[in-house]
Coordinates of C-alpha atoms in Angstrom, one line a residue:
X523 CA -186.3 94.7 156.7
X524 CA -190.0 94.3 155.7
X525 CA -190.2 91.6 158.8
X526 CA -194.1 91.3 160.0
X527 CA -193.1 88.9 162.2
X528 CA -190.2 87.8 164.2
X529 CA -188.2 84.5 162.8
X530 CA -184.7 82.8 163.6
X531 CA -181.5 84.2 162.1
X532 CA -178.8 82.8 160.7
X533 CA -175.6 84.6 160.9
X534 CA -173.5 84.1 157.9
X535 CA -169.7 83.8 157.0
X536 CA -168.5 83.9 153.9
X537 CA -165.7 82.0 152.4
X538 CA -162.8 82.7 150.5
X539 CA -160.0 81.9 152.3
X540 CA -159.7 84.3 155.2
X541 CA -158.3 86.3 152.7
X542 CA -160.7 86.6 150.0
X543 CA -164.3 87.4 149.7
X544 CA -167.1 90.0 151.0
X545 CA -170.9 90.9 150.7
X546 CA -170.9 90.9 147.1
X547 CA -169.1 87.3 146.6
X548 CA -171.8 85.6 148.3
X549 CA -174.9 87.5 147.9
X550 CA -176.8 85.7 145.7
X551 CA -176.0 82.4 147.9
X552 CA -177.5 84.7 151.1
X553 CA -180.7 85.5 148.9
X554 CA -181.4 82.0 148.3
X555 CA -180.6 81.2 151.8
X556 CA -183.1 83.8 153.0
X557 CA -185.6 82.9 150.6
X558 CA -185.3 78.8 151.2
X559 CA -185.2 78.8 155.2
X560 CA -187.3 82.0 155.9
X561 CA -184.8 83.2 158.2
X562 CA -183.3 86.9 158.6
X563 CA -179.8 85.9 157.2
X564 CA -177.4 88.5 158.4
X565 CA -173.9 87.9 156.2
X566 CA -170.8 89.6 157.7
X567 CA -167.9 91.6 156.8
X568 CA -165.1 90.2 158.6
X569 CA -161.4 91.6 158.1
X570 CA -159.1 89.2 155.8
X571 CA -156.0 88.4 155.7
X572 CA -153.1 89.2 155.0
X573 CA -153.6 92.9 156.5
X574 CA -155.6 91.1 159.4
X575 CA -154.2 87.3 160.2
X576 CA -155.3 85.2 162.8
X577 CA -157.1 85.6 164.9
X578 CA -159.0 89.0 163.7
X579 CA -161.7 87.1 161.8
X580 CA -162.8 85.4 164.6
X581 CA -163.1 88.2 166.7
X582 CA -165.5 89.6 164.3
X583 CA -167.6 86.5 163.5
X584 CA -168.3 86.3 167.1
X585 CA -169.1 89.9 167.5
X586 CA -171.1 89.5 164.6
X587 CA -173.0 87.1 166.7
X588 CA -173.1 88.8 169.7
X589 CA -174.6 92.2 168.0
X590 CA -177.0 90.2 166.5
X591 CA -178.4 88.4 170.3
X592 CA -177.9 92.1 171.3
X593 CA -180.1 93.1 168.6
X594 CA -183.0 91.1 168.0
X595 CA -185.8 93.0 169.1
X596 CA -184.5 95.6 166.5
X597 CA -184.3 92.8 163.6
X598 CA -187.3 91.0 164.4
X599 CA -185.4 87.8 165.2
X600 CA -187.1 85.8 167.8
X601 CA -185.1 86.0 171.1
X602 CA -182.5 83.2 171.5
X603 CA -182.9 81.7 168.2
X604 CA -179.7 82.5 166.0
X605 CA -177.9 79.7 163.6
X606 CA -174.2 80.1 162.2
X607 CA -173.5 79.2 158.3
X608 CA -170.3 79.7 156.5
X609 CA -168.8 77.6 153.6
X610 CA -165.1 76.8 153.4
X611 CA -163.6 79.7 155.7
X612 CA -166.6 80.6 156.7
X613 CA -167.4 77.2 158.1
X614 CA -164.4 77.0 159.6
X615 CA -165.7 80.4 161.3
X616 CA -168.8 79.2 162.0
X617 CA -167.4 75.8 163.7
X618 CA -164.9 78.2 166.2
X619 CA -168.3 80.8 166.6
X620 CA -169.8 77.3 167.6
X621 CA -167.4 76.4 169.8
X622 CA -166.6 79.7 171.7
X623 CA -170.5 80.4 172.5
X624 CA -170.9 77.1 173.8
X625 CA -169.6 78.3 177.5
X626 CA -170.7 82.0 176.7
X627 CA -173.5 84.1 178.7
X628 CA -175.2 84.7 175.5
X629 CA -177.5 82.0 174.0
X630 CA -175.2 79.5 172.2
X631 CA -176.0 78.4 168.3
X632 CA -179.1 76.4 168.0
X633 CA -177.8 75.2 164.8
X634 CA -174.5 75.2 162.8
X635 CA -174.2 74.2 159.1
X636 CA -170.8 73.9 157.7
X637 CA -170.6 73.8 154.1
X638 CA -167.5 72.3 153.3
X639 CA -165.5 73.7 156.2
X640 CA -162.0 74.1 156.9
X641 CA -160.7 71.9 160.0
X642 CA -157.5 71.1 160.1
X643 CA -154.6 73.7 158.9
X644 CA -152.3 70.5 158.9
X645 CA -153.8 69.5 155.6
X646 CA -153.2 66.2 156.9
X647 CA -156.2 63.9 155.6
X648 CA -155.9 61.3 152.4
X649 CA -158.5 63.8 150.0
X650 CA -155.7 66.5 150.0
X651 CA -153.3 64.2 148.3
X652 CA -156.5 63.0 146.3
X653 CA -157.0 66.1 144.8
X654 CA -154.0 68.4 145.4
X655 CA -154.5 69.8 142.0
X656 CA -157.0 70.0 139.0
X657 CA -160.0 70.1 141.2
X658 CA -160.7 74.2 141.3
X659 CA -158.9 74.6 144.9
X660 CA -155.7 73.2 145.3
X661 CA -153.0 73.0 147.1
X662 CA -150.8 75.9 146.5
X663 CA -153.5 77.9 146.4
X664 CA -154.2 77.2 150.3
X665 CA -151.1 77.0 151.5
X666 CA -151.1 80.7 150.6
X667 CA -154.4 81.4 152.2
X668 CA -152.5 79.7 155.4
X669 CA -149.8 81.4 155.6
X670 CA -151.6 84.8 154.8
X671 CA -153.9 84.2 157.9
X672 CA -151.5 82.2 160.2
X673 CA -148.5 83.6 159.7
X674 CA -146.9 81.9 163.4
X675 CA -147.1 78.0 162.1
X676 CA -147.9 77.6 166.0
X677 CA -151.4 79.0 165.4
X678 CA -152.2 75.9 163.2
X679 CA -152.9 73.8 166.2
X680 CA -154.6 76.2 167.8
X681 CA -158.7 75.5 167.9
X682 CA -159.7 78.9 167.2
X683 CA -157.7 77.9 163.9
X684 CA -158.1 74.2 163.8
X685 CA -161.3 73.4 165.2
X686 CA -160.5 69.6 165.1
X687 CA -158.3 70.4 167.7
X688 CA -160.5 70.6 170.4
X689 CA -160.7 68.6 172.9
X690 CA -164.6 68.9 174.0
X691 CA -167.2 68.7 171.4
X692 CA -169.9 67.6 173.6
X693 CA -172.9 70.5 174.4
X694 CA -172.5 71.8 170.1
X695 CA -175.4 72.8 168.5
X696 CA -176.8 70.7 166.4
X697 CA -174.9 70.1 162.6
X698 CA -175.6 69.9 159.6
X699 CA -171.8 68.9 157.7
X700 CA -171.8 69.4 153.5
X701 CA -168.5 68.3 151.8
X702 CA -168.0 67.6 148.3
X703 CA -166.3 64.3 146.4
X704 CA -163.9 66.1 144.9
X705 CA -162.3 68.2 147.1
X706 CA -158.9 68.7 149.2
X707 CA -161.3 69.6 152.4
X708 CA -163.6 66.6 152.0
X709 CA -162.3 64.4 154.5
X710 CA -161.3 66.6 157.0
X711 CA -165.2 67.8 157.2
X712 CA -166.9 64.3 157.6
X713 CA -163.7 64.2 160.4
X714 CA -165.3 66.5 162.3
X715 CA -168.7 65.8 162.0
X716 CA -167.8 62.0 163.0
X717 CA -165.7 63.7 166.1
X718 CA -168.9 65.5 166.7
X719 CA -171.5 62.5 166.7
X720 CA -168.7 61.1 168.9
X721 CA -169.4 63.6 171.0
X722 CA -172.9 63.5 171.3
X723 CA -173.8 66.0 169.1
X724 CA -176.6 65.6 166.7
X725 CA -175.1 65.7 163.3
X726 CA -176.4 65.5 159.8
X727 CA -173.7 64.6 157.3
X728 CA -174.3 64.9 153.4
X729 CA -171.7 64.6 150.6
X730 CA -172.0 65.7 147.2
X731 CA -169.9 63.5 145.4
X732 CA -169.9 64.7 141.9
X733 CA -169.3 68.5 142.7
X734 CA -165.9 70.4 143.9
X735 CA -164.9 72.7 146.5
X736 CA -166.8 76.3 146.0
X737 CA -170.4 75.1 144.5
X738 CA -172.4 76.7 147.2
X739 CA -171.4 79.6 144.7
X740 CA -172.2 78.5 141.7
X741 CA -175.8 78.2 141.0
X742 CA -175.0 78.2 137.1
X743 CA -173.5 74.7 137.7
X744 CA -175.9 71.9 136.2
X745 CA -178.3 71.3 139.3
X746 CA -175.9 73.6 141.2
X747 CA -179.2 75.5 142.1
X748 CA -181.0 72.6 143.4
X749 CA -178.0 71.2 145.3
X750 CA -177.4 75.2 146.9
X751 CA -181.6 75.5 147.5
X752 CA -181.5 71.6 149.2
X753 CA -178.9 72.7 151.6
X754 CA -180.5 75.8 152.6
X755 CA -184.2 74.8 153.1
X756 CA -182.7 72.4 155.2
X757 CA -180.8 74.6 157.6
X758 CA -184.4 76.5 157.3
X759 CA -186.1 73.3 159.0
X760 CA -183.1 73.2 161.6
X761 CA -183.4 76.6 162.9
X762 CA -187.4 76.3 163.0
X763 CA -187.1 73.3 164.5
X764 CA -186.2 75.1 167.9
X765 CA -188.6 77.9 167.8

């Protein structure tokens, strides 16, 4: 890994849907994330659906995590101090990763940073009427990638699936919540970060509110770059913050 010293890590999910995306999608966004935080950013593989719903991604995300706690001597990360990132999907994955380590023997998160997550299959706040269409994701598009990775309609309330369903925020790492103006998923991110300040948690909260849903991947966007190299430095000075 060319590491001459050990640093945090930041395990990363990718989006896409649960059914879309890999590596190669999100590569350049991991290289910018290494680059910006200084952190060994480990992006995972998980299985997609429809060939694996719900709940196979998860089960990968958190072994993910737990290989890389089991790890860390190995990867010159420094012992204890591992951060989840995922946009969309993947910050949906990284807010159940969040979640599920909370209570676990292995060292919980030190910091999350969802970047436009996915919180509530019930699509049921006022921004996905907003911008059900014409705004790059829309709505047909995820109701596919729903029923794709929750078939059973009775997943959709579960937290594993719908991480505003929880009912115990309190003890979360601590947040740092992108959305963007014009997207379906908007409000249903700044939900959850105000359930987690609620909560107790301490939450950063930022809205972009001239992009859409998906810029963390586009760097060619007009300051797309800057926006992309903001958020990451940031998570950067998060997961140094607890060495």
């Amino acid at each position: 890994f060319g590491m001459t010293e050990a640093c945090p890590a930041i395990v990363f999910y990718h989006g896409g849907g649960w059914a879309a995306g890999d590596l190669d999608t999100h590569d350049g966004s991991c290289r910018v994330l290494a680059a910006e935080s200084d952190c060994l950013v480990v992006s995972v593989d998980y299985r997609l659906a429809p060939e694996h719903p719900f709940p196979a991604a998860v089960d990968d995300c958190i072994a993910a995590y737990e290989w890389v706690h089991h790890n860390a001597s190995e990867l010159s990360i420094i012992p204890g101090v591992v951060g989840v990132m995922g946009d969309s999907a993947g910050g949906n994955l990284s807010a159940v990763v969040a979640q599920q380590m909370r209570n676990s023997d292995l060292p919980a998160p030190v910091a999350q940073c969802l970047v436009y997550p996915g919180t509530d299959m019930f699509f049921s706040e006022e921004s996905h009427e907003l911008f059900r269409s014409g705004f790059f994701l829309d709505r047909a598009s995820m109701e596919w990638y729903r029923a794709a990775y929750l078939p059973d309609e009775a997943d959709w309330a579960n937290p594993l699936a719908t991480p505003l369903k929880a009912t115990d925020l309190s003890g979360l790492a601590p947040a740092y919540v992108i959305t963007a103006g014009f997207d379906p998923l908007r409000d249903e991110g700044h939900l959850y970060a105000q359930r987690m300040v609620e909560a107790g948690v301490e939450v950063r909260y930022r809205c972009y509110d001239d992009l859409v849903h998906g810029f963390f991947g586009m760097g060619v966007l007009p300051d797309g770059l800057a926006r992309i190299e903001e958020i990451c430095a940031t998570m950067g000075q998060m997961m140094h913050a607890s060495t």
